[in-house]
Short mmCIF file of C-alpha atoms in Angstrom, two decimals:
data_model
loop_
_atom_site.label_atom_id
_atom_site.label_comp_id
_atom_site.label_asym_id
_atom_site.label_seq_id
_atom_site.Cartn_x
_atom_site.Cartn_y
_atom_site.Cartn_z
CA MET A 1 0.00 0.00 0.00
CA SER A 2 2.88 2.36 0.78
CA GLY A 3 5.24 0.99 -1.90
CA GLY A 4 4.59 3.88 -4.27
CA PHE A 5 4.46 6.63 -1.68
CA LEU A 6 7.98 7.91 -2.38
CA GLU A 7 7.01 8.53 -5.99
CA ILE A 8 3.87 10.35 -4.85
CA ALA A 9 5.99 12.52 -2.54
CA ARG A 10 8.37 13.33 -5.40
CA GLU A 11 5.46 14.30 -7.65
CA HIS A 12 4.11 16.64 -4.97
CA TRP A 13 7.56 18.15 -4.46
CA ALA A 14 7.85 18.83 -8.20
CA ARG A 15 4.40 20.42 -8.16
CA TYR A 16 5.00 22.36 -4.95
CA PRO A 17 8.73 23.16 -4.74
CA ALA A 18 8.18 25.33 -1.65
CA MET A 19 7.34 22.24 0.43
CA GLU A 20 9.11 22.09 3.77
CA PRO A 21 9.67 19.06 6.05
CA GLN A 22 6.35 19.44 7.87
CA ASP A 23 4.50 19.50 4.53
CA PHE A 24 5.97 16.08 3.71
CA ALA A 25 4.98 14.83 7.16
CA LYS A 26 1.44 16.10 6.56
CA LEU A 27 1.31 14.33 3.20
CA ALA A 28 2.37 11.04 4.80
CA TYR A 29 -0.13 11.43 7.65
CA GLN A 30 -2.99 12.19 5.24
CA SER A 31 -2.08 9.28 3.00
CA GLU A 32 -2.16 6.85 5.92
CA PHE A 33 -5.00 8.13 8.11
CA GLY A 34 -7.04 10.29 5.73
CA PRO A 35 -9.03 13.07 7.40
CA ALA A 36 -10.18 11.06 10.44
CA HIS A 37 -8.72 13.65 12.84
CA MET A 38 -10.97 16.30 11.27
CA ALA A 39 -14.29 14.55 11.89
CA GLN A 40 -17.10 17.09 12.42
CA SER A 41 -20.86 17.28 12.19
CA PRO A 42 -22.21 17.55 8.60
CA ASP A 43 -23.42 21.11 9.24
CA ARG A 44 -19.97 22.24 10.38
CA VAL A 45 -18.33 20.49 7.45
CA LEU A 46 -20.53 22.32 4.96
CA ALA A 47 -20.13 25.67 6.74
CA ALA A 48 -16.35 25.33 6.56
CA LEU A 49 -16.49 24.46 2.86
CA LEU A 50 -18.68 27.47 2.11
CA ALA A 51 -16.26 29.75 3.94
CA GLU A 52 -13.22 28.30 2.17
CA ARG A 53 -14.83 28.60 -1.24
CA LYS A 54 -14.87 32.39 -0.86
CA GLU A 55 -11.09 32.44 -0.34
CA ALA A 56 -10.15 29.83 -2.93
CA GLU A 57 -9.04 30.29 -6.52
CA SER A 58 -11.61 30.49 -9.27
CA GLY A 59 -10.85 27.72 -11.75
CA PRO A 60 -11.28 23.95 -11.31
CA ARG A 61 -8.28 21.80 -10.42
CA ALA A 62 -7.49 18.14 -10.96
CA LEU A 63 -7.56 15.58 -8.18
CA GLU A 64 -4.16 14.85 -6.62
CA PRO A 65 -3.61 11.21 -5.59
CA ILE A 66 -1.84 10.80 -2.25
CA GLY A 67 -1.88 6.99 -2.13
CA ASN A 68 -3.99 4.51 -0.21
CA GLY A 69 -7.03 5.21 -2.42
CA LEU A 70 -7.14 8.84 -1.29
CA CYS A 71 -6.72 12.19 -3.00
CA ARG A 72 -6.60 15.89 -2.32
CA PHE A 73 -9.75 17.45 -3.74
CA HIS A 74 -9.28 21.18 -4.23
CA ILE A 75 -12.01 23.57 -3.15
CA THR A 76 -12.46 26.30 -5.77
CA GLN A 77 -15.03 28.90 -6.62
CA ALA A 78 -15.98 26.78 -9.64
CA LEU A 79 -17.83 24.40 -7.30
CA SER A 80 -21.57 24.96 -7.05
CA THR A 81 -22.80 25.83 -3.55
CA LEU A 82 -26.13 24.17 -4.33
CA SER A 83 -24.99 20.77 -5.54
CA GLU A 84 -21.27 20.08 -5.72
CA LEU A 85 -20.18 21.56 -2.41
CA PRO A 86 -22.80 19.69 -0.31
CA LEU A 87 -21.80 16.49 -2.11
CA VAL A 88 -18.14 17.14 -1.32
CA GLY A 89 -19.15 17.60 2.31
CA ARG A 90 -20.88 14.22 2.35
CA MET A 91 -17.88 12.61 0.65
CA PHE A 92 -15.60 14.10 3.28
CA THR A 93 -17.77 12.80 6.11
CA GLN A 94 -17.88 9.36 4.47
CA THR A 95 -14.10 9.36 4.09
CA THR A 96 -13.52 10.27 7.74
CA VAL A 97 -15.44 7.21 8.94
CA SER A 98 -14.16 4.73 6.36
CA ARG A 99 -10.40 5.10 6.82
CA GLU A 100 -8.33 3.37 9.48
CA GLY A 101 -4.59 3.77 9.06
CA THR A 102 -1.90 2.16 11.20
CA GLU A 103 1.24 3.37 12.91
CA ALA A 104 3.17 0.73 10.97
CA GLY A 105 1.85 2.07 7.67
CA LEU A 106 2.83 5.62 8.59
CA SER A 107 6.25 4.43 9.70
CA GLN A 108 6.87 2.84 6.29
CA LYS A 109 5.98 6.07 4.56
CA LEU A 110 8.30 8.09 6.80
CA GLU A 111 11.17 5.71 6.07
CA GLN A 112 10.67 6.35 2.38
CA LEU A 113 10.48 10.12 2.89
CA ALA A 114 13.85 10.07 4.63
CA ALA A 115 15.43 9.26 1.25
CA LEU A 116 14.46 12.67 -0.18
CA PRO A 117 17.37 15.15 -0.42
CA LEU A 118 15.58 17.96 1.45
CA PRO A 119 17.68 19.73 4.09
CA GLY A 120 16.29 19.16 7.59
CA LEU A 121 13.71 16.56 6.53
CA LYS A 122 15.32 13.59 8.26
CA GLU A 123 15.76 15.55 11.51
CA PHE A 124 12.18 16.85 11.42
CA LEU A 125 10.77 13.37 10.91
CA GLU A 126 12.83 11.97 13.80
CA ASP A 127 11.58 14.72 16.14
CA TRP A 128 8.02 14.20 14.90
CA ARG A 129 8.23 10.48 15.61
CA ARG A 130 9.36 11.17 19.18
CA GLU A 131 6.29 13.39 19.64
CA GLY A 132 4.01 10.53 18.54
CA CYS A 133 3.32 11.87 15.00
CA PRO A 134 0.44 14.22 15.86
CA PRO A 135 -1.53 15.92 13.05
CA VAL A 136 0.54 18.75 11.55
CA ARG A 137 -0.36 21.89 9.62
CA HIS A 138 1.13 23.06 6.34
CA SER A 139 4.18 25.24 6.71
CA GLU A 140 3.81 28.99 6.46
CA ALA A 141 5.90 28.90 3.29
CA PHE A 142 3.50 26.39 1.70
CA ARG A 143 0.42 28.39 2.71
CA ASN A 144 1.88 31.67 1.41
CA ALA A 145 2.99 30.12 -1.88
CA TYR A 146 -0.06 28.01 -2.71
CA ASN A 147 -3.05 29.16 -0.62
CA PRO A 148 -4.18 25.53 -0.09
CA HIS A 149 -7.89 24.81 0.15
CA TYR A 150 -8.69 21.12 -0.22
CA ARG A 151 -10.24 18.09 1.44
CA ILE A 152 -8.94 14.54 1.65
CA LEU A 153 -11.46 12.28 -0.10
CA GLU A 154 -11.62 8.72 -1.28
CA THR A 155 -10.54 8.95 -4.90
CA LYS A 156 -13.46 6.88 -6.13
CA LEU A 157 -15.92 9.24 -4.44
CA ALA A 158 -14.28 12.38 -5.78
CA GLY A 159 -13.99 10.93 -9.28
CA PHE A 160 -17.72 10.20 -9.40
CA LEU A 161 -18.70 13.75 -8.41
CA PRO A 162 -19.76 14.81 -11.96
CA ALA A 163 -22.05 11.76 -12.19
CA LEU A 164 -23.57 12.39 -8.77
CA VAL A 165 -24.43 16.03 -9.50
CA PRO A 166 -27.35 15.36 -11.94
CA ILE A 167 -28.76 12.67 -9.64
CA ASP A 168 -28.55 15.05 -6.69
CA ARG A 169 -30.37 17.69 -8.74
CA LEU A 170 -33.18 15.28 -9.53
CA SER A 171 -33.49 14.40 -5.84
CA ARG A 172 -33.78 18.07 -4.92
CA GLU A 173 -36.35 18.66 -7.66
CA HIS A 174 -38.44 15.77 -6.37
CA TYR A 175 -38.35 17.08 -2.81
CA ALA A 176 -39.28 20.59 -3.95
CA ALA A 177 -42.23 19.20 -5.93
CA TYR A 178 -43.33 17.23 -2.87
CA LEU A 179 -43.25 20.34 -0.71
CA ARG A 180 -45.30 22.28 -3.26
CA LEU A 181 -47.85 19.46 -3.48
CA SER A 182 -48.13 19.18 0.31
CA ARG A 183 -48.55 22.93 0.68
CA ASP A 184 -51.22 23.13 -2.02
CA ARG A 185 -53.17 20.23 -0.52
CA ASP A 186 -52.99 21.67 2.96
CA ARG A 187 -55.05 24.57 1.67
CA LEU A 188 -57.91 22.28 0.66
CA PRO A 189 -60.70 22.16 3.33
CA GLY A 190 -61.41 18.73 4.78
CA GLU A 191 -58.47 17.14 2.96
CA ARG A 192 -56.09 16.45 5.87
CA SER A 193 -56.01 12.66 5.83
CA GLY A 194 -52.71 10.86 5.95
CA ALA A 195 -53.10 9.76 2.35
CA TYR A 196 -52.88 13.36 1.25
CA MET A 197 -49.38 13.63 2.67
CA ARG A 198 -48.15 10.91 0.34
CA ARG A 199 -46.36 11.84 -2.84
CA ASN A 200 -49.24 10.93 -5.11
CA GLY A 201 -48.74 12.49 -8.52
CA ILE A 202 -44.98 12.89 -8.13
CA ARG A 203 -43.33 9.90 -9.71
CA PRO A 204 -39.75 8.92 -8.86
CA PHE A 205 -37.08 10.10 -11.25
CA LEU A 206 -35.48 7.35 -13.33
CA VAL A 207 -31.72 7.22 -13.86
CA ALA A 208 -29.95 4.64 -16.04
CA VAL A 209 -26.31 3.76 -15.38
CA ASP A 210 -24.89 1.92 -18.38
CA GLY A 211 -21.30 1.32 -19.42
CA ARG A 212 -18.46 -1.07 -19.95
CA CYS A 213 -17.96 -4.12 -17.76
CA GLY A 214 -15.49 -3.31 -15.03
CA SER A 215 -16.12 0.43 -15.24
CA GLY A 216 -17.78 0.58 -11.81
CA LYS A 217 -21.53 0.66 -12.51
CA THR A 218 -22.57 -1.37 -9.46
CA GLY A 219 -20.10 0.43 -7.21
CA PHE A 220 -21.28 3.82 -8.43
CA SER A 221 -24.91 2.92 -7.76
CA GLY A 222 -23.97 1.99 -4.19
CA ILE A 223 -22.16 5.31 -3.78
CA ALA A 224 -25.21 7.16 -5.08
CA GLU A 225 -27.36 5.34 -2.52
CA GLN A 226 -25.02 6.52 0.23
CA LEU A 227 -24.48 10.13 -0.81
CA ILE A 228 -27.74 11.28 -2.40
CA PRO A 229 -30.41 12.24 0.16
CA GLY A 230 -33.85 10.68 0.03
CA TRP A 231 -35.25 7.20 -0.54
CA LYS A 232 -33.96 5.26 -3.53
CA HIS A 233 -34.34 1.90 -5.21
CA VAL A 234 -31.60 0.31 -7.32
CA ALA A 235 -32.64 -2.21 -9.98
CA HIS A 236 -29.90 -4.36 -11.50
CA MET A 237 -29.88 -5.47 -15.11
CA ASP A 238 -28.55 -8.83 -13.90
CA ASP A 239 -32.09 -9.46 -12.61
CA PHE A 240 -33.46 -9.23 -16.14
CA TYR A 241 -31.59 -11.88 -18.09
CA LEU A 242 -33.70 -13.60 -20.72
CA PRO A 243 -34.27 -17.32 -20.01
CA TRP A 244 -32.31 -19.51 -22.38
CA GLU A 245 -35.38 -21.13 -23.93
CA ARG A 246 -36.75 -17.70 -24.89
CA ARG A 247 -33.61 -16.46 -26.64
CA ALA A 248 -33.54 -16.30 -30.42
CA PRO A 249 -31.28 -18.81 -32.18
CA ASP A 250 -29.03 -15.91 -33.23
CA TRP A 251 -29.29 -14.04 -29.91
CA MET A 252 -25.55 -13.39 -29.83
CA GLU A 253 -25.92 -11.31 -32.99
CA ILE A 254 -28.70 -9.15 -31.49
CA PRO A 255 -27.76 -6.20 -29.26
CA ALA A 256 -29.12 -7.12 -25.79
CA GLY A 257 -30.28 -10.48 -27.14
CA ASN A 258 -29.67 -12.04 -23.74
CA MET A 259 -31.80 -9.51 -21.84
CA ASP A 260 -35.53 -9.45 -21.07
CA LEU A 261 -36.01 -5.79 -21.94
CA ASP A 262 -39.77 -6.22 -22.31
CA ARG A 263 -40.02 -7.40 -18.71
CA LEU A 264 -37.91 -4.48 -17.49
CA GLN A 265 -40.18 -2.11 -19.35
CA ARG A 266 -43.34 -3.82 -18.14
CA GLU A 267 -42.38 -4.35 -14.49
CA ILE A 268 -40.35 -1.21 -13.70
CA LEU A 269 -40.38 1.59 -16.27
CA LEU A 270 -44.08 1.64 -17.17
CA PRO A 271 -45.29 1.27 -13.55
CA VAL A 272 -43.10 4.20 -12.48
CA HIS A 273 -44.62 6.41 -15.16
CA SER A 274 -48.17 5.28 -14.32
CA GLY A 275 -47.77 5.46 -10.53
CA LYS A 276 -48.29 1.74 -9.95
CA PRO A 277 -46.32 -0.40 -7.46
CA LEU A 278 -43.30 -2.30 -8.72
CA ALA A 279 -42.97 -6.05 -8.22
CA TYR A 280 -40.35 -7.99 -10.13
CA GLN A 281 -38.45 -11.22 -9.61
CA PRO A 282 -34.65 -11.30 -9.92
CA PHE A 283 -33.48 -13.88 -12.43
CA PHE A 284 -30.73 -16.33 -11.38
CA PRO A 285 -29.08 -17.63 -14.57
CA SER A 286 -26.37 -19.51 -12.64
CA SER A 287 -28.62 -21.13 -10.04
CA PRO A 288 -28.65 -24.92 -9.58
CA VAL A 289 -32.20 -24.90 -10.94
CA LEU A 290 -32.28 -23.80 -14.57
CA ASP A 291 -33.84 -20.37 -15.09
CA GLU A 292 -34.79 -19.88 -11.44
CA TYR A 293 -36.40 -16.64 -10.23
CA GLY A 294 -36.01 -15.24 -6.73
CA THR A 295 -38.42 -13.66 -4.27
CA PRO A 296 -40.23 -10.66 -5.81
CA LEU A 297 -38.74 -7.26 -5.03
CA GLU A 298 -41.52 -4.79 -4.30
CA THR A 299 -41.41 -0.99 -4.24
CA ASP A 300 -44.17 1.58 -4.04
CA PRO A 301 -43.32 4.60 -6.22
CA ASP A 302 -44.90 6.78 -3.54
CA ASP A 303 -42.11 5.71 -1.17
CA VAL A 304 -39.04 6.54 -3.25
CA GLU A 305 -37.65 9.61 -4.96
CA LEU A 306 -35.15 7.98 -7.29
CA ILE A 307 -34.94 4.66 -9.10
CA LEU A 308 -31.55 3.77 -10.56
CA VAL A 309 -31.45 1.08 -13.24
CA GLU A 310 -27.86 -0.18 -13.22
CA GLY A 311 -26.09 -2.34 -15.75
CA THR A 312 -25.13 -2.86 -19.36
CA TYR A 313 -28.08 -2.65 -21.78
CA SER A 314 -30.09 -0.38 -19.43
CA GLN A 315 -29.95 2.39 -22.05
CA HIS A 316 -31.04 0.26 -24.99
CA PRO A 317 -32.91 2.48 -27.51
CA SER A 318 -36.19 0.74 -26.65
CA LEU A 319 -35.84 1.92 -23.03
CA ALA A 320 -34.02 5.25 -23.33
CA LYS A 321 -37.14 7.42 -23.54
CA TYR A 322 -38.26 6.46 -20.04
CA TYR A 323 -35.22 7.90 -18.23
CA ASP A 324 -34.70 11.36 -16.83
CA CYS A 325 -30.91 10.99 -16.90
CA ARG A 326 -28.57 8.54 -18.65
CA ILE A 327 -25.03 8.09 -17.32
CA PHE A 328 -22.40 6.08 -19.17
CA LEU A 329 -19.28 4.78 -17.36
CA THR A 330 -16.15 3.76 -19.21
CA CYS A 331 -12.42 3.17 -18.67
CA ASP A 332 -9.44 2.57 -20.93
CA LYS A 333 -9.00 -0.92 -22.32
CA GLU A 334 -5.84 -1.75 -20.38
CA GLU A 335 -7.40 -0.79 -17.05
CA GLN A 336 -10.59 -2.64 -17.95
CA THR A 337 -8.59 -5.78 -18.67
CA ARG A 338 -6.77 -5.52 -15.35
CA ARG A 339 -10.03 -5.13 -13.41
CA LEU A 340 -11.77 -7.96 -15.24
CA GLN A 341 -8.86 -10.35 -14.75
CA ALA A 342 -8.92 -9.61 -11.02
CA ARG A 343 -12.70 -10.01 -10.87
CA GLU A 344 -13.21 -13.06 -13.09
CA GLY A 345 -10.08 -15.06 -12.30
CA ASP A 346 -9.87 -18.27 -14.34
CA TYR A 347 -13.13 -17.41 -16.12
CA TYR A 348 -11.63 -14.25 -17.65
CA PRO A 349 -10.69 -15.72 -21.08
CA THR A 350 -14.27 -16.88 -21.63
CA PHE A 351 -15.75 -13.68 -20.23
CA ASN A 352 -13.52 -11.62 -22.49
CA ARG A 353 -14.29 -13.66 -25.61
CA VAL A 354 -18.07 -13.76 -25.10
CA TRP A 355 -19.53 -11.13 -22.79
CA ARG A 356 -17.08 -8.30 -23.29
CA ALA A 357 -17.38 -8.72 -27.06
CA LEU A 358 -21.19 -8.78 -26.89
CA GLU A 359 -21.44 -5.53 -24.97
CA GLU A 360 -18.98 -3.75 -27.28
CA ARG A 361 -21.15 -4.84 -30.21
CA TYR A 362 -24.17 -3.36 -28.38
CA PHE A 363 -22.40 -0.04 -27.75
CA ALA A 364 -21.36 0.22 -31.39
CA ALA A 365 -24.76 -0.74 -32.83
CA CYS A 366 -26.83 1.49 -30.50
CA GLY A 367 -24.50 4.45 -30.01
CA THR A 368 -24.99 4.13 -26.25
CA GLU A 369 -22.02 6.23 -25.18
CA GLN A 370 -22.81 9.00 -27.65
CA ALA A 371 -26.48 9.14 -26.61
CA ALA A 372 -25.81 9.39 -22.85
CA ASP A 373 -26.33 12.64 -20.96
CA LEU A 374 -23.03 12.23 -19.15
CA VAL A 375 -19.93 10.15 -19.83
CA VAL A 376 -17.52 9.43 -16.96
CA ASP A 377 -14.12 7.79 -17.41
CA THR A 378 -13.34 5.81 -14.25
CA THR A 379 -9.75 4.94 -15.17
CA GLY A 380 -7.97 5.57 -11.87
CA PHE A 381 -11.32 6.99 -10.69
CA PHE A 382 -10.72 10.19 -12.59
CA THR A 383 -13.38 11.73 -14.80
CA SER A 384 -13.36 12.94 -18.35
CA GLY A 385 -15.80 13.32 -21.18
CA VAL A 386 -18.54 15.74 -22.04
CA ASN A 387 -21.42 16.62 -19.75
CA ARG A 388 -24.55 17.09 -21.80
CA PHE A 389 -26.88 17.13 -18.82
CA GLN A 390 -27.28 20.79 -17.94
CA GLU A 391 -28.23 21.80 -14.41
#
């Protein structure tokens, strides 16, 4: 975990040549323990971010990896106070509770730092060790030269920020519509029953998360569940495989020929738009019993604000019109191969030959990536692409 930390320290030194010994110590501490020592209430976190935004530079800045799956996320005036900054605050809070470094890990990083030819670094680190390695501030030289305003975040959270912003906006729109509906109905005489406080007439927003295998679709959906306020339901395309006996003889030549898109439309998308309850059975293609279905998953649209449909083929042209937002995740081929080999193990050669090839044929035939509202490149959990979903 700390094997590449010396290289990270060198990169930071090249980027910030005014770094002094305590700045290297701070970098090592942050890389090992994250921001756990800065844990605060969500309200205080957001208040601090709002205050820092006023003092920060104007333009956006790239994430800076610090090792251990963490990065420095720079606070700038380019961040929206309505959507992005509150999301950053939630990411920060999530990062503070999810990171547990060790003294041994920090010690390894400090041993590597000692190899840097910076006058006084070795002596500073030795004194700092004797003090028990308490949290340390940036040096005055660093603060004067670079005016640092950042938060330590999990890189995967920070990288997904552009994809979370449109979902967060939909959640806020739904809540605002609910408040307007409740207020209007409160004015009606004799209409104060509990049923009137339900969200009748306000359907959940539908978001599709499509993309390449290994690009992080399932992980992103879990992150969205954690960080976006309100009640949500995540439906997985894996629950909508088409039973073998119902597949066309040439199903491998048909984009999404292995998926029961009609059932997805009938049991999720149409009910959401008509206000009817959802009830669908997950399909188990690898179960001991051929073509077995599981216990029905039930959701009342009145009880959720967002429904995320996650998985390859979710944005098939026959389904695309039902969604309020379409997000496409991708990564470069080399990184995709590395992830799939780690995930699939001995099955990788078959997975690569069959399933990876099938989904690439689907993307090419249907123009899925080009038709999406937002494209996010998850290579290294950094983002790129064009955002066509305007706030």
